[in-house]
Structures are given as C-alpha cells and as structure tokens.
Coordinates of N, CA and C in Angstrom, one line a residue:
M1066 N 0.6 -1.1 -0.1 CA 0.2 0.0 -0.2 C 1.2 1.1 0.2
Y1067 N 0.4 1.9 -1.1 CA 1.3 3.4 -0.5 C 0.9 4.5 -0.4
L1068 N 1.1 5.6 -0.2 CA -0.2 6.7 -0.1 C 1.1 7.8 -0.3
R1069 N 0.6 8.6 -1.0 CA 0.6 9.9 -1.4 C 0.3 11.1 -0.4
L1070 N 1.3 11.4 0.0 CA 1.8 12.1 1.5 C 2.2 13.8 0.4
S1071 N 1.2 14.9 0.2 CA 1.4 16.3 0.0 C 1.5 17.5 0.7
K1072 N 0.9 17.2 2.0 CA 0.9 17.8 3.0 C 1.0 16.5 3.9
P1073 N 0.7 17.2 5.9 CA 1.1 16.6 6.8 C -1.3 16.5 6.8
S1074 N -1.1 15.3 7.5 CA -2.3 14.9 7.3 C -3.3 14.8 9.5
R1075 N -4.1 15.5 9.0 CA -5.0 15.7 9.9 C -6.1 14.7 10.4
C1076 N -5.7 13.8 9.6 CA -7.0 12.1 10.2 C -6.2 11.3 11.4
Y1077 N -7.1 11.2 12.1 CA -6.6 10.6 12.9 C -7.1 8.9 13.3
R1078 N -5.5 8.1 12.5 CA -6.2 7.2 12.7 C -5.4 6.2 14.1
I1079 N -6.6 4.6 14.3 CA -5.8 3.8 14.8 C -5.1 2.8 14.0
Y1080 N -3.9 2.5 14.3 CA -3.5 1.3 13.6 C -2.9 0.4 14.4
S1081 N -3.2 -0.9 14.2 CA -3.4 -2.2 14.6 C -1.6 -2.3 15.4
Q1082 N -0.8 -2.4 14.1 CA 0.8 -2.5 14.7 C 1.8 -1.8 14.6
P1083 N 2.0 -0.5 15.6 CA 2.6 0.3 16.6 C 3.5 0.5 16.4
D1084 N 4.1 -0.8 15.5 CA 6.0 -0.6 15.1 C 6.0 0.1 13.6
C1085 N 5.2 -0.4 12.9 CA 4.7 0.4 11.4 C 5.3 1.5 11.9
D1086 N 6.2 2.1 10.4 CA 6.2 3.1 10.2 C 6.0 4.1 9.3
M1087 N 6.5 5.5 8.7 CA 6.7 5.3 7.3 C 8.1 5.4 6.6
G1088 N 8.2 4.9 5.7 CA 9.5 4.8 4.9 C 9.2 5.7 3.2
W1089 N 10.8 5.5 2.8 CA 11.2 6.0 1.5 C 11.4 4.7 0.8
D1090 N 10.1 4.9 -0.6 CA 10.6 3.1 -1.6 C 11.9 4.2 -3.0
S1091 N 12.9 4.1 -2.5 CA 13.4 5.0 -3.9 C 13.2 4.6 -5.7
Y1092 N 13.0 3.3 -5.0 CA 12.6 2.4 -6.9 C 11.0 3.2 -7.5
R1093 N 10.1 3.1 -6.7 CA 8.8 3.6 -6.8 C 9.0 5.5 -6.6
N1094 N 10.1 6.5 -6.1 CA 10.0 7.8 -5.4 C 8.5 7.9 -4.5
R1095 N 8.2 6.8 -3.8 CA 7.2 7.7 -2.5 C 7.5 6.9 -1.1
Y1096 N 6.6 7.9 -0.5 CA 6.1 7.1 0.7 C 5.1 5.7 0.9
F1097 N 5.7 5.0 2.1 CA 4.8 4.3 2.1 C 4.8 4.1 3.8
F1098 N 4.2 3.2 3.9 CA 3.4 2.6 5.4 C 3.6 1.3 5.3
G1099 N 4.4 1.4 6.3 CA 3.9 -0.4 6.9 C 5.9 -1.0 7.4
Y1100 N 6.4 -1.7 6.8 CA 7.2 -2.9 6.4 C 8.1 -3.2 5.2
H1101 N 9.3 -3.7 5.0 CA 9.9 -3.8 4.3 C 10.5 -5.3 4.6
L1102 N 10.7 -6.1 3.7 CA 10.9 -7.6 3.9 C 12.8 -7.4 3.3
Y1103 N 13.4 -8.6 4.4 CA 14.9 -7.9 4.2 C 15.0 -9.5 4.0
T1104 N 15.9 -10.4 3.2 CA 15.7 -11.7 3.3 C 17.7 -12.4 3.0
F1105 N 17.7 -13.6 3.6 CA 19.1 -14.2 3.3 C 17.9 -14.8 2.5
V1106 N 19.5 -15.3 1.8 CA 18.8 -16.3 0.5 C 20.4 -16.8 0.1
A1107 N 20.1 -18.5 -0.6 CA 21.5 -19.1 -0.4 C 21.1 -19.2 -1.7
A1108 N 22.4 -18.4 -2.6 CA 23.1 -17.7 -4.0 C 23.8 -18.8 -4.3
D1109 N 24.1 -20.2 -3.9 CA 24.5 -20.9 -4.6 C 24.0 -22.8 -4.8
S1110 N 22.4 -21.9 -4.6 CA 21.7 -23.6 -4.5 C 20.7 -22.6 -6.5
P1111 N 20.7 -24.4 -7.0 CA 20.1 -23.8 -7.8 C 19.0 -23.2 -8.3
Y1112 N 18.1 -23.0 -6.8 CA 16.1 -22.9 -6.6 C 16.5 -21.0 -5.5
D1113 N 18.2 -20.4 -5.4 CA 18.3 -19.5 -4.0 C 16.6 -19.9 -3.6
L1114 N 17.3 -19.7 -2.6 CA 16.5 -20.5 -1.6 C 16.5 -19.4 -0.3
P1115 N 15.4 -19.1 0.1 CA 15.2 -18.2 0.8 C 15.6 -19.0 2.3
L1116 N 16.6 -18.1 3.0 CA 17.2 -18.9 3.8 C 16.5 -18.0 5.6
Y1117 N 15.9 -16.7 5.6 CA 16.0 -16.2 6.9 C 15.2 -14.6 5.9
P1118 N 13.7 -14.4 6.5 CA 13.4 -13.3 5.9 C 13.1 -13.0 7.3
R1119 N 13.1 -11.6 7.3 CA 12.6 -10.7 8.0 C 11.9 -9.6 7.8
L1120 N 10.3 -9.3 8.4 CA 10.2 -8.1 8.5 C 10.8 -7.2 8.9
Q1121 N 11.5 -6.3 8.4 CA 11.3 -5.1 9.2 C 11.2 -3.4 9.1
R1122 N 11.1 -2.1 10.2 CA 10.3 -1.3 10.0 C 10.5 -0.7 8.8
A1123 N 9.7 0.4 8.1 CA 9.7 0.8 5.9 C 10.5 1.3 6.5
S1124 N 11.1 2.7 7.7 CA 12.0 3.1 8.4 C 13.7 2.5 8.1
R1125 N 13.7 1.6 8.5 CA 14.9 1.6 8.2 C 15.4 1.1 7.3
H1126 N 16.6 2.1 7.6 CA 17.4 1.9 5.8 C 18.3 0.6 6.1
D1127 N 18.3 0.1 4.5 CA 18.8 -1.7 4.1 C 20.0 -1.8 4.9
A1128 N 20.7 -0.8 4.8 CA 22.4 -1.4 5.6 C 22.1 -1.7 6.7
T1129 N 21.7 -1.4 7.8 CA 20.6 -1.2 9.7 C 20.0 -2.7 9.4
S1130 N 19.5 -3.1 8.5 CA 18.6 -3.5 8.0 C 18.6 -5.7 8.4
W1131 N 20.6 -4.9 7.3 CA 21.5 -6.8 7.4 C 21.9 -6.3 8.6
V1132 N 22.5 -5.3 8.9 CA 23.0 -5.6 10.0 C 22.8 -6.6 12.0
V1133 N 21.2 -6.1 11.0 CA 20.1 -7.0 12.9 C 19.6 -7.5 12.6
S1134 N 19.9 -8.2 10.6 CA 19.6 -9.2 10.4 C 19.8 -11.1 10.5
A1135 N 21.8 -10.2 10.4 CA 22.7 -11.0 10.1 C 22.6 -10.9 11.1
R1136 N 23.2 -10.6 12.7 CA 23.0 -10.8 13.5 C 22.2 -11.6 14.4
E1137 N 20.9 -11.3 14.7 CA 19.9 -12.6 14.4 C 20.3 -14.3 13.9
F1138 N 20.7 -14.2 12.5 CA 21.2 -15.3 12.2 C 22.3 -16.1 12.5
V1139 N 22.3 -15.3 12.8 CA 24.5 -16.1 13.3 C 24.1 -16.2 15.0
E1140 N 22.9 -15.8 15.4 CA 22.3 -16.3 17.4 C 22.0 -17.6 16.9
R1141 N 20.8 -17.0 16.1 CA 19.6 -18.9 15.6 C 20.5 -19.4 15.4
F1142 N 21.4 -19.4 13.9 CA 21.6 -20.6 13.4 C 22.8 -21.1 14.0
R1143 N 23.3 -21.3 14.8 CA 24.8 -21.3 14.7 C 25.6 -22.3 14.0
E1144 N 24.6 -23.0 13.4 CA 25.4 -24.7 12.4 C 25.7 -24.3 11.2
Y1145 N 24.5 -23.4 11.1 CA 24.8 -22.7 9.7 C 26.7 -21.9 9.5
T1146 N 26.9 -22.6 8.6 CA 28.6 -21.3 8.2 C 28.5 -20.6 7.0
W1147 N 28.9 -18.9 6.3 CA 28.6 -18.5 5.1 C 30.3 -18.3 4.5
D1148 N 29.9 -18.5 4.0 CA 31.9 -17.5 3.5 C 31.8 -16.3 1.9
K1149 N 30.6 -16.6 1.6 CA 30.9 -14.8 0.6 C 29.0 -14.4 1.7
A1150 N 29.6 -13.4 0.9 CA 28.2 -12.3 0.8 C 28.0 -11.3 -0.4
I1151 N 27.1 -11.5 -1.1 CA 26.4 -11.1 -2.1 C 25.8 -9.6 -2.2
L1152 N 25.9 -8.3 -1.4 CA 24.8 -7.3 -1.0 C 25.2 -6.1 -2.5
D1153 N 24.0 -5.6 -2.1 CA 24.2 -4.6 -3.3 C 24.6 -3.1 -2.7
A1154 N 24.3 -2.1 -3.8 CA 25.3 -0.4 -3.1 C 25.0 0.1 -1.6
A1155 N 23.8 -0.5 -1.5 CA 23.2 0.5 0.1 C 24.3 -0.4 1.1
H1156 N 24.8 -1.6 1.1 CA 25.8 -1.9 1.9 C 27.5 -1.5 1.6
D1157 N 27.4 -0.4 1.0 CA 28.3 -0.3 0.9 C 29.5 0.5 1.7
A1158 N 29.4 -0.1 3.1 CA 30.4 1.0 4.2 C 30.8 0.0 4.8
L1159 N 32.2 0.2 5.2 CA 33.2 -0.3 6.0 C 33.1 -0.9 7.5
P1160 N 32.4 -1.0 8.4 CA 31.9 -1.2 9.4 C 31.3 -2.8 8.4
I1161 N 30.3 -2.9 7.6 CA 29.9 -3.8 6.8 C 31.4 -4.7 5.9
Y1162 N 32.6 -4.0 5.9 CA 33.2 -5.6 5.2 C 34.2 -5.6 6.2
Q1163 N 34.3 -5.2 7.4 CA 35.1 -4.7 8.2 C 34.2 -6.6 9.7
Y1164 N 32.9 -6.2 9.8 CA 32.1 -7.6 9.8 C 32.5 -8.5 9.5
L1165 N 32.1 -8.9 7.9 CA 32.6 -9.4 7.6 C 34.1 -10.1 7.7
L1166 N 34.6 -9.4 7.3 CA 36.1 -9.8 7.3 C 37.1 -10.9 8.4
S1167 N 36.2 -9.6 9.5 CA 36.3 -10.6 10.3 C 36.0 -12.0 10.8
R1168 N 35.0 -12.1 10.4 CA 34.2 -13.6 10.3 C 34.7 -14.6 8.8
K1169 N 35.1 -14.0 8.3 CA 36.0 -14.9 7.1 C 35.6 -15.3 6.7
V1170 N 34.3 -13.6 6.1 CA 32.6 -13.8 4.9 C 34.0 -12.7 3.5
K1171 N 34.0 -13.6 2.5 CA 34.1 -12.5 0.7 C 33.2 -12.2 1.1
P1172 N 33.7 -10.4 0.8 CA 32.5 -9.8 1.2 C 32.0 -10.0 -0.6
F1173 N 31.4 -9.3 -1.6 CA 30.8 -9.3 -2.5 C 29.8 -7.6 -2.7
I1174 N 30.3 -6.3 -2.7 CA 29.4 -5.7 -2.4 C 29.4 -4.3 -3.2
D1175 N 27.8 -4.3 -4.4 CA 28.4 -2.8 -5.3 C 29.2 -2.2 -4.6
L1176 N 29.8 -0.9 -4.9 CA 29.9 0.0 -5.0 C 28.8 1.7 -5.3
N1177 N 28.7 2.2 -4.0 CA 27.8 3.0 -3.7 C 28.3 4.3 -4.8
L1178 N 27.7 4.7 -6.1 CA 28.5 6.0 -6.8 C 27.8 7.2 -6.2
R1179 N 26.9 7.4 -5.2 CA 25.9 7.9 -4.2 C 26.6 8.7 -3.2
S1180 N 27.9 8.3 -2.9 CA 28.4 8.1 -1.3 C 28.3 9.4 -1.5
T1181 N 28.2 10.0 -0.2 CA 28.1 11.3 0.4 C 29.2 11.4 1.4
G1182 N 29.7 10.5 2.2 CA 31.1 10.7 3.1 C 32.6 10.9 1.8
S1183 N 33.2 11.5 2.5 CA 34.8 12.1 1.4 C 35.5 10.8 1.3
K1184 N 35.4 10.0 2.6 CA 36.0 8.6 2.2 C 35.5 7.3 1.4
G1185 N 34.7 7.9 0.9 CA 34.3 6.7 -0.1 C 33.9 5.6 -0.7
F1186 N 34.2 4.2 -1.3 CA 35.2 3.4 -1.4 C 35.0 4.6 -3.7
A1187 N 34.0 4.3 -3.8 CA 34.2 4.8 -5.0 C 35.3 5.5 -5.4
R1188 N 35.8 7.3 -4.5 CA 36.6 7.6 -4.6 C 37.9 6.7 -4.5
M1189 N 38.3 5.6 -4.0 CA 39.1 5.4 -3.8 C 39.5 5.4 -4.5
T1190 N 41.0 5.5 -5.4 CA 42.2 4.8 -6.2 C 43.3 4.3 -6.2
S1191 N 43.7 4.2 -4.6 CA 44.5 3.7 -3.9 C 44.2 2.0 -3.4
R1192 N 45.5 1.1 -2.9 CA 45.0 -0.2 -2.7 C 44.7 0.0 -1.5
F1193 N 43.3 -1.3 -1.5 CA 42.3 -1.0 -0.2 C 43.1 -2.1 0.5
P1194 N 43.6 -1.6 1.9 CA 44.9 -2.2 2.6 C 44.0 -4.0 3.0
L1195 N 42.7 -3.9 3.7 CA 41.8 -5.1 4.2 C 42.0 -5.7 2.8
L1196 N 41.5 -5.6 2.2 CA 40.6 -7.0 0.9 C 42.3 -6.4 -0.1
G1197 N 42.9 -5.8 -0.4 CA 44.5 -6.3 -1.8 C 44.3 -5.5 -3.2
F1198 N 42.8 -5.6 -3.5 CA 43.0 -5.1 -5.1 C 43.1 -3.9 -4.8
R1199 N 42.4 -3.3 -6.0 CA 42.9 -1.7 -6.4 C 41.1 -1.8 -7.2
F1200 N 41.0 0.0 -6.3 CA 39.0 -0.1 -6.8 C 39.6 2.1 -7.2
V1201 N 39.2 1.6 -9.3 CA 39.3 2.6 -9.7 C 38.2 2.8 -10.2
K1202 N 37.6 4.4 -11.0 CA 37.1 4.7 -10.9 C 36.3 4.6 -12.4
R1203 N 36.1 3.6 -12.4 CA 35.6 3.7 -14.3 C 35.3 5.2 -15.0
G1204 N 35.5 5.3 -15.8 CA 35.3 6.8 -16.2 C 36.6 7.5 -17.6

C-alpha cells in the first residue's frame, strides 16, 4: 500500500501494528507505511532458496536491516556457516566490510556511486589494505 503525502494529514487513525512506520521507496519514489522484507538467500543453490526472511520497519535503511538480520541469523542458526556475501550498493560501508572480514566472509558489494562521505570507496584509487585489490573509478 502506497500513500501520497503532499501535506501533513490531520486524520486520526488507529493502526493495529504500532511498530509500523513511514518509509521511502527509492525505486518508486514514494513514501509508504508498513514494513519492508529483508531476506537472506542461499545464492549458491539452483533455486535461490530463502533462508531467513525478516520484516523490518519501513523507515529502516537496508544497511541497518542487514546488520540486525545478520546478527539474529548468526545467533539463531549457529550450525550454519557462510563464506561469501553478495550485497547491493546500500551496504557499501566500512563497518560492514570489517564485520564480514572478521568472520572470514568474502564481501562482494556493489560500490555506492552516490556516496556522500569524503572517504567513499568509489572515490578511492589506491590499494585498500584489508581486501588487497585496487578500486579504480571507471570513466
């Protein structure tokens, strides 16, 4: 369900789920009310089976959802191991790289070209010491 918000609403509604909130859908360029689904998937199987689906609040960023879901997954399923993580550009943050490398997991993360920080990986052209390969801006 998508709501278009042009001005603040004066409608007093009672929502049945108090932990729902407003979030931004960047794909559709709209606000929405509710949750978003964050799922860990076994990408090495022929069927891409979902391993850990988790509903997160709509306002929570994907990188934060990954941190919460990864922590819960590791705590709940101690017998499972993983050695690679394929993530999109929303997860291009140094703490996520450091966490994965500390667990001996190879990160495959798309570079965030819209990075607003002065130390974004897309701006680096020198050797990154933890991973050992060069980041070169294509152009």
